[in-house]
Amino acid sequence: MRVDEFEIETDEMVYEPSDDSFLLAENLIINSGDEVLEIGTGSGIVAMYASKKTDKIVATDINFNAIELAEKNFTSNGLENIQLFLGNLFEPVKDQKFDVILFNTPYLPTESSEILDDNLNYAFDGGLDGREVIDEFLNQVKNHLNHDGRLQLIQSSLSKIEETISRLNDLGFKVEITASEKFFFEEIVLITAFLDE
């Protein structure tokens, strides 16, 4: 598939870029020289958009198929400034800090009967209330942000947006919803949070 100036390959085991991916990709707040971490890179499309703004990017994913696909997409588009690591959330970057952290979260409430028995499940499965991965991310994110850092995350109204905003406020962030898109059963929002220290 063609996206702006990028040519993107897809894979049935990797989340295909969709409305939520582009809501994040098209509303990035990144300055030249920022060190950026994208968690859950999938096909790599968000990291590719980020590469137009800075040349210091680390992208991770828990899905090995996603790492392989993103690497293929970066190579075919001539992008050599994105480092890729396999692992869950912040595991691959344990001691590193960044200016910007990006995450299109797995935000769908998922019953046990809805769980897929393959790597694609990682892309959407947010546990019973949709917050399992979001909460784990919020517990760790401040340890990986530089002074005056910011994070941008995608979330759905199905997984308690206000709870995320409240948690971020408690962690010392200034929080805004900087973009949103309504669908017939949910609203997808881009939460942008600035570390207010």
XYZ file of C-alpha atoms in Angstrom:
197
model
C 0.000 0.000 0.000
C 1.104 3.549 -0.747
C 0.987 6.098 2.109
C 2.164 9.613 1.222
C 5.700 9.100 -0.081
C 6.068 5.708 1.640
C 5.474 2.271 0.174
C 4.213 -0.057 2.941
C 4.104 -3.826 2.857
C 1.597 -5.536 5.156
C 1.418 -8.976 6.788
C -1.581 -10.918 8.099
C 0.200 -11.410 11.444
C 0.801 -7.643 11.900
C -1.720 -4.861 12.532
C -2.368 -3.117 9.230
C -2.154 0.693 9.396
C -5.650 2.000 10.088
C -7.432 5.162 11.239
C -5.800 5.072 14.673
C -2.319 4.642 13.154
C -2.798 7.701 10.955
C -4.358 9.761 13.750
C -1.041 9.370 15.562
C 1.246 9.536 12.509
C -0.291 12.753 11.184
C -0.302 14.600 14.526
C 3.196 13.967 15.859
C 4.744 16.654 18.046
C 8.432 16.033 17.405
C 11.257 18.539 17.070
C 14.411 18.097 15.036
C 16.982 16.324 17.208
C 14.419 14.759 19.551
C 15.163 11.214 20.637
C 11.975 9.246 19.975
C 10.734 5.848 21.158
C 7.780 4.186 19.476
C 6.324 1.204 21.309
C 4.333 -1.300 19.256
C 5.592 -0.156 15.865
C 3.683 -2.801 13.870
C 4.306 -2.127 10.169
C 6.540 0.810 11.143
C 4.340 3.526 9.641
C 4.397 5.865 12.673
C 8.178 5.566 13.028
C 8.453 6.347 9.314
C 6.453 9.568 9.747
C 8.603 10.393 12.781
C 11.732 9.947 10.641
C 10.655 13.005 8.635
C 11.035 15.107 11.808
C 14.094 13.658 13.572
C 16.804 11.102 12.886
C 16.994 9.563 16.373
C 14.295 6.903 16.549
C 13.972 3.596 18.385
C 10.996 1.361 17.564
C 9.988 -1.760 19.468
C 7.345 -4.456 19.208
C 6.485 -7.612 21.128
C 5.521 -9.309 17.838
C 8.461 -10.819 15.938
C 6.450 -10.667 12.697
C 6.095 -6.905 13.206
C 9.840 -6.441 13.701
C 10.549 -8.338 10.468
C 7.911 -6.363 8.555
C 8.990 -2.964 9.909
C 12.607 -3.722 9.022
C 11.533 -4.602 5.482
C 9.502 -1.371 5.207
C 12.315 0.801 6.560
C 14.817 -0.774 4.147
C 12.571 -0.511 1.079
C 11.981 3.172 1.833
C 15.682 3.901 2.370
C 15.331 4.705 6.084
C 18.482 3.923 8.046
C 17.891 6.086 11.132
C 15.426 3.810 12.984
C 16.686 1.164 15.434
C 14.414 -1.858 15.928
C 14.161 -4.049 19.037
C 11.962 -7.014 19.935
C 10.341 -6.939 23.374
C 7.409 -5.923 25.552
C 6.887 -2.224 26.331
C 10.117 -0.781 27.804
C 12.028 -4.095 28.193
C 14.305 -3.489 25.178
C 15.256 0.027 26.366
C 15.547 -0.626 30.110
C 17.953 2.191 31.016
C 17.259 4.634 28.186
C 15.369 7.929 28.277
C 13.708 9.746 25.399
C 12.294 13.164 24.549
C 9.167 11.672 22.966
C 7.398 8.349 23.509
C 4.709 7.193 21.056
C 2.257 4.322 21.545
C -0.825 3.215 19.637
C -2.033 1.117 22.550
C -3.880 -2.223 22.387
C -7.067 -0.706 23.781
C -9.921 -3.086 22.956
C -11.700 -4.798 25.866
C -11.160 -8.473 25.077
C -12.964 -11.493 26.508
C -11.063 -14.779 26.707
C -13.261 -16.137 23.882
C -12.084 -13.266 21.626
C -8.347 -13.874 22.062
C -6.571 -14.876 18.851
C -4.018 -17.658 19.019
C -1.402 -15.770 17.022
C 0.814 -12.681 17.140
C -1.875 -10.366 15.755
C -3.592 -10.611 19.157
C -0.937 -8.302 20.676
C -2.167 -5.431 18.495
C -5.626 -5.088 20.021
C -5.989 -7.181 23.202
C -6.292 -4.772 26.131
C -7.591 -7.359 28.599
C -11.128 -7.446 29.987
C -11.441 -3.667 30.473
C -9.128 -2.601 27.640
C -6.665 -1.100 30.135
C -4.275 -3.942 30.918
C -1.440 -2.786 28.656
C -2.263 0.932 29.033
C -1.926 0.737 32.831
C 1.321 -1.234 32.620
C 2.663 1.408 30.215
C 1.609 4.288 32.493
C 3.335 2.630 35.464
C 6.676 2.798 33.653
C 6.560 5.710 31.210
C 7.892 8.447 33.483
C 11.104 6.479 34.092
C 11.886 6.679 30.372
C 11.185 10.351 29.640
C 13.734 13.128 29.714
C 13.086 16.378 31.562
C 10.382 18.268 29.597
C 9.618 15.081 27.655
C 6.241 14.232 26.169
C 4.227 11.227 25.232
C 1.553 10.682 22.627
C -0.748 7.705 22.902
C -3.812 6.479 21.081
C -6.758 5.214 23.064
C -10.436 4.392 22.604
C -13.485 5.562 24.526
C -14.086 1.846 25.146
C -11.168 1.798 27.613
C -11.827 4.808 29.906
C -10.003 7.787 28.449
C -10.698 9.894 31.559
C -8.910 7.338 33.727
C -5.784 7.658 31.583
C -5.911 11.458 31.759
C -6.363 11.330 35.539
C -3.423 8.924 35.943
C -1.199 11.138 33.801
C -2.188 14.216 35.806
C -1.273 12.357 39.007
C 2.121 11.530 37.463
C 2.823 15.225 36.882
C 1.888 15.581 33.209
C -0.043 18.371 31.514
C -2.527 16.506 29.346
C -4.432 17.428 26.188
C -6.482 15.536 23.634
C -4.818 16.814 20.472
C -6.800 14.852 17.863
C -9.815 12.555 17.759
C -12.010 10.632 15.376
C -15.548 9.393 16.022
C -16.856 6.057 14.789
C -20.321 4.613 15.263
C -19.356 2.584 18.360
C -16.352 4.455 19.769
C -14.206 7.547 19.690
C -10.459 7.238 19.110
C -8.359 9.962 20.722
C -4.749 11.047 20.637
C -3.655 11.951 24.165
C -0.606 14.221 24.268
C 1.007 14.636 27.691
C 3.884 16.960 28.564
C 6.053 16.201 31.584
C 5.543 19.309 33.710
C 8.766 19.389 35.703
